[in-house]
Coordinates of C-alpha atoms and ligand atoms in Angstrom, one line a residue:
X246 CA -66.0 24.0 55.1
X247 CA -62.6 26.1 54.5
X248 CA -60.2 23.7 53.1
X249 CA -57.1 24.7 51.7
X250 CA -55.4 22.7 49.2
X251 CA -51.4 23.4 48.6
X252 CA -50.2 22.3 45.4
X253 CA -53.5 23.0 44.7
X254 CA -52.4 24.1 40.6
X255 CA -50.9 20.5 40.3
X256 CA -52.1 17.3 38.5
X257 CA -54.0 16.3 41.3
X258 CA -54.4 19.4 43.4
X259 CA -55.8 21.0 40.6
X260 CA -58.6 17.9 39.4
X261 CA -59.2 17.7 43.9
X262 CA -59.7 21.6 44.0
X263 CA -62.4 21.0 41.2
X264 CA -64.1 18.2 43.3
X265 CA -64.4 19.8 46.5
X266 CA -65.7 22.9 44.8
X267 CA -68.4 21.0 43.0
X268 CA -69.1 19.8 46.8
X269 CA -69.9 23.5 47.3
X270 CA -66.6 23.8 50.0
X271 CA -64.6 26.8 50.3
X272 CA -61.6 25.7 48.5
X273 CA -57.8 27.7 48.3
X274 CA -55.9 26.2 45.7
X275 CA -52.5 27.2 47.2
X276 CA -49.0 27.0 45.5
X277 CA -45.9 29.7 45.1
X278 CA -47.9 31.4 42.5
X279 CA -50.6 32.4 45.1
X280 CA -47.9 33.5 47.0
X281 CA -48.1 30.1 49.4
X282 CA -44.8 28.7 49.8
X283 CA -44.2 25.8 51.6
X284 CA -40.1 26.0 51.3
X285 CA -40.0 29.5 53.0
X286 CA -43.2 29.3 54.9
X287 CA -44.8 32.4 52.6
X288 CA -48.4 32.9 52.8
X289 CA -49.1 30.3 55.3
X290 CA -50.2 31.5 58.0
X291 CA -52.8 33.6 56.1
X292 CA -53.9 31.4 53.9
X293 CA -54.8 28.3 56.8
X294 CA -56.8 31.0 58.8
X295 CA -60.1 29.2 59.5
X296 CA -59.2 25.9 57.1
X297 CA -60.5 22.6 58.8
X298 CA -58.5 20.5 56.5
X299 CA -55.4 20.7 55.1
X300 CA -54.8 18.4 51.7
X301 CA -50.7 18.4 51.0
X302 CA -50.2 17.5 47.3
X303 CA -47.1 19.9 46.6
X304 CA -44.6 17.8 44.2
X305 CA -40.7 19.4 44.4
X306 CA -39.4 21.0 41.3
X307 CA -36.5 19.0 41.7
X308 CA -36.2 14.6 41.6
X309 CA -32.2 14.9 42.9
X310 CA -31.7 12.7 45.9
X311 CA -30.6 15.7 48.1
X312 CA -33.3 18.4 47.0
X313 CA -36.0 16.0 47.0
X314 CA -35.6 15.7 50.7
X315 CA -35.1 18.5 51.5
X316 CA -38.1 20.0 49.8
X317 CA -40.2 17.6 52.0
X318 CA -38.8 17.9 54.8
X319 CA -38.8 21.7 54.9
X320 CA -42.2 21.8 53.8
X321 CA -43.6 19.8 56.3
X322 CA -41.4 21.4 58.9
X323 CA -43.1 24.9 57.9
X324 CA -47.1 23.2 57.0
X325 CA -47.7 20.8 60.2
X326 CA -46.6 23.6 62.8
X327 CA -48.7 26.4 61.1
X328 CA -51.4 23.9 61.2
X329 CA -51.6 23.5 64.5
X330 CA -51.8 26.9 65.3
X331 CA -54.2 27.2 63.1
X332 CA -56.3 24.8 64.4
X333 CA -56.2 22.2 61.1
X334 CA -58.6 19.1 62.2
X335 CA -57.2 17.2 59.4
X336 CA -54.1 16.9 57.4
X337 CA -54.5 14.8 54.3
X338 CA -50.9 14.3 52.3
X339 CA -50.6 12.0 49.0
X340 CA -47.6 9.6 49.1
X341 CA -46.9 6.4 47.3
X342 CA -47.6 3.1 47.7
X343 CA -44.3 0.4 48.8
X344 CA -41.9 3.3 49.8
X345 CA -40.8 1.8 52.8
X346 CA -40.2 -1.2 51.6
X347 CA -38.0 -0.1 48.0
X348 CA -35.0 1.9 47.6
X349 CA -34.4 5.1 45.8
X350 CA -33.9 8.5 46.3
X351 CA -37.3 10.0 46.2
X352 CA -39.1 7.2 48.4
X353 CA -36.3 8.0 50.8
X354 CA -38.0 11.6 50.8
X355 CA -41.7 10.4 51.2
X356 CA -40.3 8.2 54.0
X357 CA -39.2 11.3 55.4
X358 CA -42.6 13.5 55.0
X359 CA -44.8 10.8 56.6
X360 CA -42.3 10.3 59.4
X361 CA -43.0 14.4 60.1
X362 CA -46.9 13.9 59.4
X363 CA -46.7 11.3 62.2
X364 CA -44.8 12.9 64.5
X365 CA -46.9 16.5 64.2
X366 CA -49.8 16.0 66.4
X367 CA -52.2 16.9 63.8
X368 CA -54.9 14.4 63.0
X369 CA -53.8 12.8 59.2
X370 CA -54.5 10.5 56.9
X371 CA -51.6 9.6 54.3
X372 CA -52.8 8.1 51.1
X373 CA -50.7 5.9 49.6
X374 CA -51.1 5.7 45.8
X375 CA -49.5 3.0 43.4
X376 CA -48.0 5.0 40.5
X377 CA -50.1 7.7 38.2
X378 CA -50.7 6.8 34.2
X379 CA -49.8 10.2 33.9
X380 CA -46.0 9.6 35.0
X381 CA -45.8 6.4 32.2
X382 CA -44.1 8.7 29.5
X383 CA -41.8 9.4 32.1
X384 CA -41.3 6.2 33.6
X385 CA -40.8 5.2 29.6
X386 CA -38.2 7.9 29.5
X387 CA -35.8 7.2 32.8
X388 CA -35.4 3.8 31.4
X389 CA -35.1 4.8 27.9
X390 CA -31.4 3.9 25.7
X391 CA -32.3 5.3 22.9
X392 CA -34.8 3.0 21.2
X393 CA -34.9 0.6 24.0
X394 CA -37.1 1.0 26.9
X395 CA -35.6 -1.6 29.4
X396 CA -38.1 -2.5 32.5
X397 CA -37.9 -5.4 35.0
X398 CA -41.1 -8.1 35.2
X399 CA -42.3 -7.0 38.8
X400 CA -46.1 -6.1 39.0
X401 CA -47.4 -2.9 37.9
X402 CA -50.4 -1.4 39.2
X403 CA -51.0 2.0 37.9
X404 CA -53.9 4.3 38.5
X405 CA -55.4 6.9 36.8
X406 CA -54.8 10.6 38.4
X407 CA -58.6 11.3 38.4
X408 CA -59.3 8.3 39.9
X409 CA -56.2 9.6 42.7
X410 CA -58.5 12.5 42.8
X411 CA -61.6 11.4 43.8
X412 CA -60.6 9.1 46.6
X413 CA -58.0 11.9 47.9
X414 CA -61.5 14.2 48.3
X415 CA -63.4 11.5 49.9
X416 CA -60.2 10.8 52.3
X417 CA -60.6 14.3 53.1
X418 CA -64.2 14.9 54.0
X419 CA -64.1 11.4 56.5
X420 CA -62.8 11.6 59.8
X421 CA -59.1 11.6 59.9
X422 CA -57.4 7.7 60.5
X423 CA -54.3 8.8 61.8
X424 CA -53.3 6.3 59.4
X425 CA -52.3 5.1 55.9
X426 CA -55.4 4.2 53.1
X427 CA -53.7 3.0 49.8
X428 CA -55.1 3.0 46.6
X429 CA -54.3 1.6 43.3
X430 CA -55.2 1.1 39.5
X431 CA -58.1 -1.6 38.6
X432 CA -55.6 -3.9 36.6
X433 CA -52.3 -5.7 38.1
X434 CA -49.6 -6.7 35.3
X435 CA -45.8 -6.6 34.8
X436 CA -44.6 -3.5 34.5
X437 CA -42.8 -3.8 30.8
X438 CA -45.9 -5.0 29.8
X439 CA -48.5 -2.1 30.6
X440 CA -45.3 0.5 29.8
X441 CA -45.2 -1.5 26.2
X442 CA -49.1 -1.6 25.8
X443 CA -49.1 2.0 27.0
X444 CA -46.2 2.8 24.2
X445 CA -48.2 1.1 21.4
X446 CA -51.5 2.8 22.1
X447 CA -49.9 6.4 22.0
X448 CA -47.8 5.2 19.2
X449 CA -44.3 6.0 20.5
X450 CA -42.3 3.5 18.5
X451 CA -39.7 2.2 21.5
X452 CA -39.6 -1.3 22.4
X453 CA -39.6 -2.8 25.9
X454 CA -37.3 -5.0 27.2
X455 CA -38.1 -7.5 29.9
X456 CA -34.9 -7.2 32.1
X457 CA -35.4 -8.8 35.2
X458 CA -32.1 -6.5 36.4
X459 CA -33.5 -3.6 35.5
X460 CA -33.8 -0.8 38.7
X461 CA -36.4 1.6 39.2
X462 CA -35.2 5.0 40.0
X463 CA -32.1 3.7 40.8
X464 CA -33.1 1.4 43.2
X465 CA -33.6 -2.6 43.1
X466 CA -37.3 -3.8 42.3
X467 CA -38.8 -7.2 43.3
X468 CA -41.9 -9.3 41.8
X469 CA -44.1 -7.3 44.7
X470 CA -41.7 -3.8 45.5
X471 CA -44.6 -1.4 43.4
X472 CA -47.6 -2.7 44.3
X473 CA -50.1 -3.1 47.3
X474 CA -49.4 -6.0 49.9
X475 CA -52.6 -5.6 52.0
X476 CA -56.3 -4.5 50.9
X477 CA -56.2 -1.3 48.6
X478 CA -59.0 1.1 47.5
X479 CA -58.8 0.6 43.4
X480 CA -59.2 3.0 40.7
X481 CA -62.0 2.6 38.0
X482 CA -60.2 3.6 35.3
X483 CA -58.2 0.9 33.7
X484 CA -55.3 1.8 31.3
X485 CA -57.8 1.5 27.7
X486 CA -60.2 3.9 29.1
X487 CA -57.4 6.4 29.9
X488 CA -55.9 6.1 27.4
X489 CA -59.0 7.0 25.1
X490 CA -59.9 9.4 27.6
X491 CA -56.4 11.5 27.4
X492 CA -56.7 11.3 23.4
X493 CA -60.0 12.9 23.4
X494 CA -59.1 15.5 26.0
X495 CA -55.6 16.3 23.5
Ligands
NAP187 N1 -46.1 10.6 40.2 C1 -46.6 9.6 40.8 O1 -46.7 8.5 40.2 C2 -47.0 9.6 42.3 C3 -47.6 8.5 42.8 C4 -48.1 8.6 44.2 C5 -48.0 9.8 44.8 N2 -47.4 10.9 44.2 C6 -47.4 12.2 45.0 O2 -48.5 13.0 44.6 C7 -48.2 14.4 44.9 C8 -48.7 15.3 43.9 O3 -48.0 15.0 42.7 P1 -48.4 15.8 41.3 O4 -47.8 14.9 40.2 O5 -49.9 16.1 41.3 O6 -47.5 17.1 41.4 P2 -47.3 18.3 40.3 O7 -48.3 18.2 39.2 O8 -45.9 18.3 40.0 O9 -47.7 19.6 41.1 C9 -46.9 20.1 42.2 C10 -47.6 21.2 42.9 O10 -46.8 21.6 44.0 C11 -46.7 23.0 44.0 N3 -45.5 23.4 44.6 C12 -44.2 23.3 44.1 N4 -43.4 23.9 45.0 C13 -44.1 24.4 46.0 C14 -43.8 25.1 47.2 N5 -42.6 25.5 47.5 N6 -44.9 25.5 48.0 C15 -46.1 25.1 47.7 N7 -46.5 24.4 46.6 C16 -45.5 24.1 45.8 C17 -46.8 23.4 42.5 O11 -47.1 24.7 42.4 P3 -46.7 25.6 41.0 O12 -47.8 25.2 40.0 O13 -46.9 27.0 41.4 O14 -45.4 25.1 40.6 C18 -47.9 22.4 42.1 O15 -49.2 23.0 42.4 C19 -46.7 14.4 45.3 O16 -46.5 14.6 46.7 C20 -46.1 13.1 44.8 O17 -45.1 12.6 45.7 C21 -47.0 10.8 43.0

């Protein structure tokens, strides 16, 4: 099966490209450096000839308020119609878990991509996934003042990008839901406390501050704002194991 993966050189584009390969399928691992541009429509129309699925896991270069949205917007506004020329049975896009339901300037955008995925006519399935491990340094970094690393107690469920991997190729190869799966990390804590066990295991010397005030992005947080409310798919990989796993691969 042709299926075309944009963002296809990311984090998880590029560990899904792998997957669906090993399943023997004829995978395009899209991005601007293929010459597939979602932002100015480049490539597209070439590169969906013949695709059955479509797995959207473009990230924009930019996390400002304004160019965050318009990235997915625009994007979406050039990928779902080329789609459904194309014939696409099955758009698969990766967004994140709670962003209805909390404030900030790039949930604001991902509102705005699954609105168009909605809207498009073409069969989807959006995954929403609870934060990656991967992003933890820079989680620990937005919050940063100097030494301090200050982070509200609301729950934390992270999950590991190859874990985000594997269930966004199994999405992908089942019949489309027309509706939202989430998925999320094996373990459920408070999020200064896996960003401080995380800290101490890579041994970055910053302390974390429990500050119940404390925003995320920008945006107010509550006990439940980051995590699942309903049944989730969960990762295997708990935060240990990743962490062992990303010291061996360094
Ligand atoms: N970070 C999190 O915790 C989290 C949680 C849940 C969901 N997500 C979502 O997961 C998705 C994937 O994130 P990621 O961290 O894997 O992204 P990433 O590593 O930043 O990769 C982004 C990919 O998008 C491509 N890209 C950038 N501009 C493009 C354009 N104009 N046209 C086509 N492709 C373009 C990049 O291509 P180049 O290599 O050529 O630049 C790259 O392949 C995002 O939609 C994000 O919102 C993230």
């Amino acid at each position: 099966m042709k299926i075309v993966v944009i963002g296809g050189t990311g984090l998880i584009g590029s560990k899904t490209v792998a997957i669906l390969r090993q399943h023997g399928h004829d995978v395009v691992a899209a991005s601007p450096q293929s010459g597939v541009n979602t932002l100015t429509g480049e490539g597209l129309k070439e590169a969906l000839a013949g695709a059955q699925v479509v797995i959207d896991l473009a990230n924009s270069p930019s996390f400002e308020d304004k160019a965050v949205l318009e990235f997915f917007e625009t994007s979406e506004r050039h990928l779902l119609p080329a789609e459904a020329s194309a014939g696409v049975r099955h758009h698969v896009a990766l967004s994140i878990v709670a962003i209805d339901r909390t404030d900030n300037g790039y949930f604001r955008a991902k509102v705005a991509q699954e609105k168009l995925i909605e809207a498009s006519g073409v069969p989807y399935t959006i995954i929403r996934a609870t934060q990656f491990m991967e992003f933890l340094r820079g989680i620990a970094d937005s919050a940063a003042d100097g030494k301090t690393v200050r982070l509200p107690p609301v729950l934390f469920q992270p999950i590991a990008a190859d874990d985000v991997a594997a269930n966004v190729a199994e999405v992908a190869l089942a019949a489309p839901r027309n509706g939202i799966v989430e998925i999320a990390g094996p373990e459920r804590a408070p999020f200064n406390e896996i960003v401080a066990k995380y800290l101490k295991a890579v041994g970055d010397p910053r302390q974390v501050v429990r500050d119940p005030e404390a925003r995320y992005w920008g945006g107010p947080v509550e006990e439940r704002s980051l995590v699942p409310l309903g049944e989730a798919r969960l990762g295997r990989i708990g935060l240990d194991e990743w962490v062992r796993r990303s010291q061996a691969a360094a």
